[in-house]
CSV table of C-alpha atoms in Angstrom, one decimal:
chain,number,residue,atom,x,y,z
A,18,MET,CA,46.3,152.0,-35.3
A,19,ALA,CA,43.0,152.3,-37.2
A,20,GLY,CA,41.7,155.8,-36.8
A,21,GLU,CA,44.7,157.1,-34.9
A,22,ARG,CA,44.9,160.4,-36.8
A,23,SER,CA,41.2,161.0,-36.4
A,24,LEU,CA,41.5,160.4,-32.7
A,25,LEU,CA,44.4,162.8,-32.2
A,26,VAL,CA,42.9,165.5,-34.4
A,27,GLY,CA,39.7,165.2,-32.4
A,28,VAL,CA,41.6,165.6,-29.2
A,29,GLY,CA,43.4,168.7,-30.5
A,30,ILE,CA,40.3,170.3,-31.6
A,31,SER,CA,38.4,169.7,-28.4
A,32,ALA,CA,41.5,171.0,-26.4
A,33,ILE,CA,41.2,174.3,-28.4
A,34,GLY,CA,37.6,174.5,-27.3
A,35,ILE,CA,38.6,173.9,-23.7
A,36,GLY,CA,41.4,176.5,-24.0
A,37,MET,CA,38.8,178.9,-25.1
A,38,TYR,CA,37.0,179.2,-21.8
A,39,ILE,CA,39.1,177.5,-19.0
A,40,PRO,CA,41.4,180.6,-18.5
A,41,PHE,CA,38.3,182.9,-18.3
A,42,SER,CA,35.7,180.5,-16.7
A,43,LEU,CA,34.1,182.8,-14.3
A,44,VAL,CA,34.3,185.9,-16.7
A,45,PHE,CA,33.1,183.6,-19.6
A,46,PHE,CA,30.0,182.3,-17.8
A,47,HIS,CA,29.2,185.7,-16.3
A,48,HIS,CA,29.0,187.3,-19.7
A,49,VAL,CA,27.4,184.4,-21.5
A,50,THR,CA,24.6,184.1,-18.9
A,51,GLY,CA,24.3,187.6,-17.4
A,52,LEU,CA,24.5,186.1,-13.9
A,53,SER,CA,26.7,187.6,-11.1
A,54,PHE,CA,30.1,186.4,-10.5
A,55,THR,CA,29.0,185.1,-7.1
A,56,LEU,CA,26.1,183.0,-8.5
A,57,VAL,CA,28.3,181.6,-11.3
A,58,GLY,CA,31.0,180.6,-8.8
A,59,VAL,CA,28.6,178.8,-6.5
A,60,VAL,CA,27.0,176.9,-9.5
A,61,LEU,CA,30.3,175.9,-10.8
A,62,THR,CA,31.5,174.6,-7.5
A,63,ALA,CA,28.4,172.6,-6.7
A,64,THR,CA,28.1,171.1,-10.2
A,65,GLY,CA,31.9,170.2,-10.1
A,66,LEU,CA,31.4,168.3,-6.9
A,67,ALA,CA,28.4,166.6,-8.4
A,68,GLY,CA,30.5,165.5,-11.4
A,69,LEU,CA,32.9,163.9,-9.0
A,70,ALA,CA,30.1,161.7,-7.6
A,71,VAL,CA,29.1,160.5,-11.0
A,72,MET,CA,32.5,159.3,-12.0
A,73,PRO,CA,32.0,155.7,-10.7
A,74,LEU,CA,28.8,155.5,-12.9
A,75,ALA,CA,30.9,156.5,-15.9
A,76,GLY,CA,33.2,153.6,-15.2
A,77,SER,CA,30.3,151.2,-15.0
A,78,ALA,CA,28.9,152.6,-18.2
A,79,VAL,CA,32.2,152.1,-20.0
A,80,ASP,CA,32.2,148.4,-18.9
A,81,ARG,CA,28.7,147.8,-20.1
A,82,PHE,CA,28.6,149.9,-23.4
A,83,GLY,CA,32.3,150.3,-24.4
A,84,ALA,CA,34.4,153.3,-24.0
A,85,LYS,CA,34.0,154.6,-27.7
A,86,LYS,CA,30.1,154.8,-27.3
A,87,VAL,CA,30.4,156.6,-24.0
A,88,ASN,CA,33.0,159.0,-25.3
A,89,LEU,CA,30.9,159.9,-28.3
A,90,LEU,CA,27.9,160.5,-25.9
A,91,LEU,CA,30.0,162.8,-23.7
A,92,TYR,CA,31.2,164.8,-26.7
A,93,ALA,CA,27.5,165.3,-27.7
A,94,VAL,CA,26.5,166.3,-24.2
A,95,ARG,CA,29.3,168.8,-24.0
A,96,SER,CA,28.6,170.2,-27.5
A,97,LEU,CA,24.9,170.6,-26.7
A,98,GLY,CA,25.7,172.2,-23.2
A,99,PHE,CA,27.8,175.0,-24.8
A,100,ALA,CA,25.3,175.6,-27.5
A,101,LEU,CA,22.6,176.2,-24.7
A,102,TYR,CA,24.7,178.4,-22.5
A,103,PRO,CA,24.0,181.7,-24.3
A,104,LEU,CA,20.2,180.8,-23.8
A,105,ALA,CA,20.5,180.0,-20.1
A,106,GLY,CA,19.9,183.6,-18.7
A,107,SER,CA,18.2,182.5,-15.5
A,108,LEU,CA,19.8,180.8,-12.4
A,109,PRO,CA,17.8,177.5,-12.8
A,110,ALA,CA,18.5,177.1,-16.5
A,111,PHE,CA,22.2,177.8,-16.0
A,112,ALA,CA,22.4,175.5,-13.2
A,113,ALA,CA,20.7,172.7,-15.2
A,114,VAL,CA,22.9,173.2,-18.2
A,115,ALA,CA,26.1,173.6,-16.1
A,116,LEU,CA,25.2,170.3,-14.2
A,117,VAL,CA,24.8,168.3,-17.2
A,118,THR,CA,27.9,169.7,-18.8
A,119,ALA,CA,29.9,169.2,-15.6
A,120,LEU,CA,28.9,165.6,-15.4
A,121,ALA,CA,30.3,165.0,-18.9
A,122,ASP,CA,33.5,167.1,-18.2
A,123,ARG,CA,34.3,165.2,-15.0
A,124,SER,CA,33.6,161.8,-16.6
A,125,PHE,CA,35.6,162.4,-19.7
A,126,PRO,CA,39.1,161.5,-18.4
A,127,VAL,CA,37.9,158.2,-17.2
A,128,VAL,CA,36.3,157.3,-20.6
A,129,GLN,CA,39.2,158.8,-22.6
A,130,GLN,CA,41.7,156.6,-20.7
A,131,SER,CA,39.5,153.6,-21.2
A,132,LEU,CA,39.2,154.3,-24.9
A,133,ILE,CA,43.1,154.2,-25.1
A,134,GLY,CA,43.0,150.7,-23.6
A,135,GLU,CA,40.3,149.7,-26.3
A,136,VAL,CA,42.2,150.9,-29.3
A,137,ALA,CA,45.9,150.4,-28.5
A,138,ARG,CA,48.1,147.7,-27.1
A,139,GLY,CA,51.7,147.6,-25.6
A,140,GLY,CA,54.0,150.5,-26.3
A,141,ALA,CA,51.2,152.2,-28.4
A,142,ARG,CA,49.4,153.0,-25.3
A,143,ASP,CA,52.5,155.0,-24.0
A,144,ARG,CA,52.8,156.8,-27.4
A,145,LEU,CA,49.1,157.7,-27.4
A,146,GLN,CA,49.3,159.1,-23.9
A,147,ALA,CA,52.3,161.2,-24.9
A,148,SER,CA,50.7,162.4,-28.1
A,149,ILE,CA,47.3,163.3,-26.5
A,150,ARG,CA,49.0,165.2,-23.6
A,151,ALA,CA,51.1,167.1,-26.1
A,152,LEU,CA,48.1,168.0,-28.3
A,153,GLN,CA,46.0,168.9,-25.2
A,154,ASN,CA,48.6,171.5,-24.1
A,155,ALA,CA,49.1,172.9,-27.7
A,156,GLY,CA,45.3,173.0,-28.2
A,157,MET,CA,44.6,174.8,-24.9
A,158,GLY,CA,47.3,177.3,-25.8
A,159,ALA,CA,45.9,178.0,-29.2
A,160,GLY,CA,42.3,178.1,-27.7
A,161,ALA,CA,43.5,180.9,-25.3
A,162,LEU,CA,45.0,182.8,-28.2
A,163,VAL,CA,41.8,182.4,-30.2
A,164,VAL,CA,39.6,183.7,-27.6
A,165,SER,CA,41.9,186.7,-27.0
A,166,GLY,CA,41.6,187.5,-30.6
A,167,VAL,CA,37.8,187.1,-30.6
A,168,LEU,CA,37.5,189.4,-27.5
A,169,ALA,CA,39.7,191.9,-29.2
A,170,LEU,CA,37.4,192.1,-32.3
A,171,TRP,CA,34.0,191.8,-30.8
A,172,GLY,CA,34.5,192.7,-27.1
A,173,THR,CA,32.4,190.8,-24.4
A,174,ASP,CA,30.0,189.7,-27.2
A,175,GLY,CA,32.9,187.5,-28.2
A,176,PHE,CA,32.2,185.2,-25.2
A,177,THR,CA,28.8,184.2,-26.9
A,178,TYR,CA,30.5,183.4,-30.1
A,179,THR,CA,33.2,181.4,-28.1
A,180,ALA,CA,30.4,179.3,-26.5
A,181,TRP,CA,29.1,178.4,-30.0
A,182,GLY,CA,32.5,177.8,-31.2
A,183,ASN,CA,33.1,175.3,-28.4
A,184,ALA,CA,29.9,173.6,-29.4
A,185,VAL,CA,31.2,173.1,-32.8
A,186,ALA,CA,34.6,172.0,-31.6
A,187,PHE,CA,33.2,169.2,-29.4
A,188,ALA,CA,30.8,168.1,-32.2
A,189,LEU,CA,33.6,168.0,-34.7
A,190,ALA,CA,35.8,166.1,-32.3
A,191,GLY,CA,33.1,163.5,-31.8
A,192,LEU,CA,32.8,162.9,-35.4
A,193,LEU,CA,36.4,162.4,-35.8
A,194,VAL,CA,36.7,160.0,-32.8
A,195,SER,CA,33.8,158.0,-34.2
A,196,ARG,CA,36.3,156.7,-37.0
A,197,VAL,CA,38.5,155.0,-34.3
A,198,LYS,CA,38.3,151.3,-34.3
A,199,ARG,CA,38.8,148.9,-31.4
A,200,VAL,CA,41.6,146.4,-31.3
A,201,GLU,CA,40.1,143.0,-31.3
A,202,GLY,CA,41.4,140.5,-28.7
A,203,ARG,CA,43.8,141.0,-25.9
A,204,ALA,CA,47.5,141.1,-25.5
A,205,ASN,CA,49.0,138.1,-24.2
A,206,GLY,CA,49.1,138.1,-20.4
A,207,GLU,CA,46.9,141.3,-20.3
A,208,PRO,CA,44.7,141.3,-17.2
A,209,GLY,CA,41.3,139.8,-17.9
A,210,SER,CA,42.7,137.9,-20.9
A,211,ALA,CA,42.5,134.1,-21.3
A,212,GLY,CA,46.2,133.9,-20.7
A,213,SER,CA,46.1,135.7,-17.3
A,214,ALA,CA,45.8,133.4,-14.3
A,215,GLY,CA,44.4,136.3,-12.3
A,216,SER,CA,41.1,136.5,-14.4
A,217,ALA,CA,40.3,132.9,-13.5
A,218,LYS,CA,40.6,133.6,-9.7
A,219,ARG,CA,38.8,137.0,-9.9
A,220,PRO,CA,35.8,137.1,-12.3
A,221,PRO,CA,34.4,140.6,-13.0
A,222,ALA,CA,32.4,141.6,-10.0
A,223,GLY,CA,32.1,145.5,-10.3
A,224,TYR,CA,33.8,147.7,-7.8
A,225,ARG,CA,34.1,144.9,-5.2
A,226,MET,CA,36.9,143.6,-7.7
A,227,VAL,CA,38.6,146.9,-7.7
A,228,LEU,CA,38.5,147.3,-3.9
A,229,ALA,CA,40.0,143.7,-3.5
A,230,ASP,CA,42.7,144.5,-5.8
A,231,ARG,CA,45.5,145.9,-3.5
A,232,PRO,CA,48.2,146.4,-5.9
A,233,PHE,CA,45.9,148.5,-8.1
A,234,LEU,CA,44.7,150.5,-5.0
A,235,GLY,CA,48.4,151.0,-4.1
A,236,LEU,CA,49.0,152.2,-7.6
A,237,THR,CA,46.1,154.7,-7.2
A,238,ALA,CA,47.4,155.9,-3.8
A,239,ALA,CA,50.9,156.5,-5.3
A,240,ASN,CA,49.3,158.5,-8.0
A,241,PHE,CA,47.5,160.7,-5.6
A,242,LEU,CA,50.9,161.7,-4.1
A,243,THR,CA,52.1,162.5,-7.5
A,244,ALA,CA,48.8,164.3,-8.5
A,245,LEU,CA,49.5,166.8,-5.7
A,246,GLY,CA,52.6,167.7,-7.4
A,247,TYR,CA,50.7,168.2,-10.7
A,248,SER,CA,48.5,170.7,-8.9
A,249,ALA,CA,51.4,172.7,-7.6
A,250,LEU,CA,52.0,174.6,-10.8
A,251,SER,CA,48.5,176.1,-11.1
A,252,VAL,CA,47.7,176.5,-7.4
A,253,LEU,CA,50.8,176.9,-5.3
A,254,PHE,CA,53.2,178.4,-7.8
A,255,PRO,CA,51.4,181.8,-8.2
A,256,LEU,CA,50.9,182.3,-4.5
A,257,TYR,CA,54.5,181.4,-3.7
A,258,ILE,CA,55.9,183.9,-6.2
A,259,SER,CA,53.6,186.7,-5.0
A,260,THR,CA,53.6,186.2,-1.1
A,261,TRP,CA,57.1,184.5,-0.4
A,262,LEU,CA,59.3,185.6,-3.2
A,263,HIS,CA,57.5,189.0,-3.7
A,264,GLY,CA,58.0,188.7,-7.4
A,265,PRO,CA,55.9,190.2,-10.1
A,266,ASP,CA,53.0,188.3,-11.6
A,267,SER,CA,54.7,188.1,-14.9
A,268,LEU,CA,57.0,185.3,-13.4
A,269,THR,CA,53.9,183.1,-13.2
A,270,GLY,CA,53.0,183.8,-16.9
A,271,ALA,CA,56.6,183.0,-17.9
A,272,ALA,CA,56.5,179.7,-16.0
A,273,PHE,CA,53.1,178.7,-17.6
A,274,THR,CA,54.4,179.6,-21.0
A,275,VAL,CA,57.7,177.5,-20.6
A,276,ASN,CA,55.7,174.5,-19.2
A,277,THR,CA,53.1,174.6,-22.1
A,278,ALA,CA,55.7,175.0,-24.8
A,279,LEU,CA,57.8,172.2,-23.5
A,280,CYS,CA,54.8,169.9,-23.1
A,281,ALA,CA,53.6,170.6,-26.5
A,282,GLY,CA,57.0,170.7,-28.2
A,283,ILE,CA,59.0,167.9,-26.7
A,284,GLY,CA,56.5,165.7,-24.9
A,285,VAL,CA,56.2,163.1,-27.6
A,286,LEU,CA,60.0,163.1,-28.1
A,287,ILE,CA,60.8,162.4,-24.4
A,288,ALA,CA,58.1,159.8,-24.2
A,289,GLY,CA,59.6,158.1,-27.2
A,290,ARG,CA,63.1,158.1,-25.9
A,291,VAL,CA,61.7,156.5,-22.6
A,292,ARG,CA,59.7,153.9,-24.4
A,293,ARG,CA,62.6,152.9,-26.7
A,294,SER,CA,65.0,152.6,-23.7
A,295,GLY,CA,62.9,149.6,-22.7
A,296,ALA,CA,62.4,151.1,-19.2
A,297,ARG,CA,59.7,149.5,-17.1
A,298,ARG,CA,56.7,151.8,-16.7
A,299,THR,CA,56.8,151.7,-12.8
A,300,ARG,CA,60.4,152.9,-13.1
A,301,SER,CA,60.0,155.7,-15.6
A,302,ALA,CA,57.0,156.9,-13.6
A,303,ALA,CA,59.1,156.8,-10.5
A,304,LEU,CA,61.8,158.8,-12.3
A,305,GLY,CA,59.2,161.4,-13.1
A,306,ALA,CA,58.2,161.6,-9.4
A,307,LEU,CA,61.9,162.0,-8.5
A,308,LEU,CA,62.4,164.9,-11.0
A,309,PHE,CA,59.2,166.4,-9.3
A,310,ALA,CA,61.0,166.1,-5.9
A,311,ALA,CA,64.1,167.7,-7.3
A,312,ALA,CA,62.2,170.7,-8.6
A,313,PHE,CA,60.5,171.1,-5.2
A,314,VAL,CA,63.9,170.9,-3.4
A,315,GLY,CA,65.0,173.6,-5.8
A,316,GLN,CA,61.9,175.8,-4.7
A,317,ILE,CA,62.9,175.3,-1.0
A,318,ALA,CA,66.5,176.4,-1.8
A,319,LEU,CA,65.2,179.4,-3.8
A,320,GLY,CA,62.8,180.4,-1.0
A,321,THR,CA,65.7,180.2,1.5
A,322,VAL,CA,68.2,182.3,-0.4
A,323,ARG,CA,65.7,184.6,-2.1
A,324,PRO,CA,68.2,186.3,-4.5
A,325,GLY,CA,67.6,189.3,-6.7
A,326,GLN,CA,64.9,189.5,-9.3
A,327,THR,CA,67.2,188.4,-12.3
A,328,ALA,CA,68.5,185.5,-10.4
A,329,THR,CA,65.2,184.5,-9.2
A,330,LEU,CA,63.8,184.5,-12.7
A,331,ILE,CA,66.7,182.3,-13.9
A,332,ALA,CA,66.2,179.8,-11.0
A,333,LEU,CA,62.6,179.6,-11.5
A,334,LEU,CA,62.8,178.8,-15.2
A,335,VAL,CA,65.4,176.1,-14.5
A,336,ILE,CA,63.0,174.7,-11.8
A,337,VAL,CA,60.1,174.7,-14.1
A,338,VAL,CA,62.1,173.0,-16.8
A,339,VAL,CA,63.0,170.2,-14.4
A,340,TYR,CA,59.4,169.9,-13.2
A,341,THR,CA,58.1,169.8,-16.8
A,342,VAL,CA,60.6,167.0,-17.8
A,343,GLY,CA,59.3,165.2,-14.7
A,344,GLU,CA,55.8,165.6,-15.9
A,345,LEU,CA,56.7,164.4,-19.5
A,346,VAL,CA,58.4,161.4,-18.1
A,347,HIS,CA,55.7,160.5,-15.6
A,348,SER,CA,52.5,161.1,-17.4
A,349,PRO,CA,52.7,158.6,-20.4
A,350,SER,CA,54.2,155.9,-18.3
A,351,GLY,CA,51.8,156.4,-15.4
A,352,GLY,CA,48.7,156.6,-17.6
A,353,ALA,CA,49.7,153.5,-19.6
A,354,LEU,CA,50.5,151.7,-16.4
A,355,SER,CA,47.0,152.3,-15.0
A,356,VAL,CA,45.2,151.3,-18.3
A,357,SER,CA,47.3,148.1,-18.7
A,358,ALA,CA,46.8,147.0,-15.0
A,359,ALA,CA,43.1,147.2,-15.3
A,360,PRO,CA,41.3,143.9,-16.4
A,361,GLU,CA,39.5,144.4,-19.6
A,362,GLY,CA,36.1,143.5,-18.4
A,363,VAL,CA,36.0,146.1,-15.6
A,364,ARG,CA,38.5,148.5,-17.0
A,365,GLY,CA,36.0,151.5,-16.7
A,366,ARG,CA,35.5,150.8,-13.1
A,367,TYR,CA,39.2,150.5,-12.5
A,368,LEU,CA,40.1,153.7,-14.2
A,369,ALA,CA,37.2,155.6,-12.6
A,370,THR,CA,38.8,154.7,-9.2
A,371,TYR,CA,42.3,155.7,-10.5
A,372,GLN,CA,41.1,159.1,-11.9
A,373,LEU,CA,39.6,159.9,-8.4
A,374,SER,CA,43.2,160.3,-7.3
A,375,TYR,CA,43.5,163.2,-9.6
A,376,SER,CA,40.2,164.7,-8.6
A,377,LEU,CA,40.8,164.4,-4.9
A,378,ALA,CA,44.3,165.9,-5.2
A,379,SER,CA,42.7,168.9,-7.2
A,380,ALA,CA,40.1,169.3,-4.5
A,381,LEU,CA,42.4,169.2,-1.5
A,382,ALA,CA,45.4,171.2,-3.0
A,383,PRO,CA,44.0,174.8,-2.5
A,384,SER,CA,43.3,174.4,1.2
A,385,LEU,CA,46.4,172.2,1.9
A,386,PHE,CA,48.8,174.5,0.0
A,387,THR,CA,47.4,177.8,1.4
A,388,GLY,CA,47.4,176.4,5.0
A,389,LEU,CA,51.0,175.3,4.8
A,390,LEU,CA,52.1,178.5,3.0
A,391,ALA,CA,50.5,180.6,5.9
A,392,LEU,CA,53.0,179.0,8.2
A,393,ASP,CA,56.2,179.1,5.9
A,394,GLY,CA,56.5,179.6,2.2
A,395,ARG,CA,58.8,176.6,2.0
A,396,LEU,CA,56.6,174.2,3.9
A,397,PRO,CA,54.3,173.1,1.1
A,398,TRP,CA,57.3,172.5,-1.1
A,399,ALA,CA,58.8,170.2,1.6
A,400,PHE,CA,55.4,168.4,1.8
A,401,LEU,CA,55.3,167.8,-2.0
A,402,THR,CA,58.9,166.6,-1.8
A,403,VAL,CA,58.0,163.9,0.7
A,404,ALA,CA,54.9,163.0,-1.3
A,405,ALA,CA,56.9,162.7,-4.5
A,406,LEU,CA,59.6,160.6,-2.9
A,407,GLY,CA,56.9,158.4,-1.4
A,408,ALA,CA,55.3,157.9,-4.8
A,409,ALA,CA,58.6,156.9,-6.3
A,410,PHE,CA,59.2,154.4,-3.5
A,411,ALA,CA,55.6,153.0,-3.7
A,412,LEU,CA,55.9,152.6,-7.6
A,413,THR,CA,59.1,150.6,-7.3
A,414,ARG,CA,57.7,148.4,-4.5
A,415,LEU,CA,54.5,147.6,-6.4
A,416,GLU,CA,56.4,146.6,-9.6
A,417,ARG,CA,56.5,142.9,-8.6
A,418,HIS,CA,52.9,142.9,-7.7
A,419,LEU,CA,51.5,144.3,-10.9
A,420,PRO,CA,50.8,142.3,-14.1
A,421,ALA,CA,53.7,142.0,-16.5
A,422,GLU,CA,51.7,143.6,-19.3
A,423,ALA,CA,51.2,146.6,-17.1
A,424,VAL,CA,54.9,147.0,-16.1
A,425,TYR,CA,56.4,146.3,-19.4
A,426,ALA,CA,55.5,148.3,-22.6
A,427,THR,CA,56.9,145.4,-24.6
A,428,ARG,CA,56.9,142.1,-22.6
A,429,PRO,CA,60.4,140.7,-22.4
A,430,SER,CA,61.0,137.3,-24.1
A,431,PRO,CA,61.8,134.5,-21.7
A,432,ALA,CA,65.4,133.4,-21.7
A,433,PRO,CA,66.1,130.2,-23.7
A,434,ALA,CA,66.5,127.1,-21.5
A,435,PRO,CA,70.1,125.8,-21.4
A,436,PRO,CA,70.6,122.5,-23.5
A,437,ALA,CA,70.5,119.4,-21.5
A,438,ALA,CA,74.0,118.1,-20.5
A,439,ALA,CA,73.5,115.0,-22.6
A,440,GLU,CA,72.8,117.1,-25.7
A,441,ALA,CA,75.4,119.7,-25.0
A,442,ALA,CA,78.5,117.3,-25.0
A,443,PRO,CA,78.9,114.8,-27.9
A,444,ARG,CA,79.1,111.3,-26.7
A,445,GLU,CA,82.5,109.5,-27.0
A,446,PRO,CA,82.3,106.4,-29.2
A,447,VAL,CA,82.8,103.1,-27.2
A,448,THR,CA,85.6,100.9,-28.4
A,449,ALA,CA,86.7,97.6,-27.3
A,450,SER,CA,89.9,97.6,-25.2
């Protein structure tokens, strides 16, 4: 793929920038702007919600101007935003910069997924999904280490240097991504291509087309159920350990370390094995959901037995490994499935709709998990088990309703037609009796 290395290096560099502030977001912005934690929290919540509202507009912009142009614009906005944060000492200034930056941050996954659809075809989409996810995990881990070193050297002044470092990281990532070239033409049978019967029946008509596409909406709903499971590690896991298992906070750190190391270290390997096996994307994504369910059942069993600290640590690490393998199996296939199921002319709108399933799950997870946890520590895991099983069932049921280009990373060749009976058997010579 033309410019693939530049794209991946750019993703890795921007992930380092994200890792430099995400783990310390409230503290980061408090020291950079000088505002109180309360005001920073209110502004970040409000701007984050505003960012969700603009995601449909990002999808429309992708369809009109192309994913690469919008991607570069978002990198530029994020770079400018972090360059301005140290200068935004008043509440109005901070709110303005945070709002513009949040709009770019929330829209970025939609645009990046659309960019994968523009620059890759077939199994290359699955490979890019896996590579990008591995680099994001590795980059965020590296970013957290970098900011820890910066703070150790310069104290809280290091947050200002980190902000400027983020600005440089996003600008450099944008320059690298600008070298990526779009794949011309469409894959045979891809939605929206000349060879697709569906495109003749459904010309691009904005979000009306998305809302009329029941299989894609079903795919989005199935992803919402799986996305709740993705939220479990960061939201539910720490609370469950401290309130139900009464374990030390170090268990949470160990779980995150294992998850990040596996995602960065073997993510591409597992995705490659899945891709080379020829598994349908719907079925490999369903397998990932089933592994999620197995990990959640393990949490229920652990929360019922509640063994000693050593046994709990071993069990948790095994559960996290199963959970992470499920994530690594599901993520590339699920991402490529959504990209390939979206007709090219309205891919941005389709993927904006699909990404809302992640955003909605992230917004609902804290209140949902804490409410269930207050009743019984095992109840949220039981809910997530049912959700994961429902997602796996929905994916397999949707398989026959989705375009073949979406279901198969490499479209299977049709079986050759059997030879005609007249051609199969040689004719007997006719002789006079």
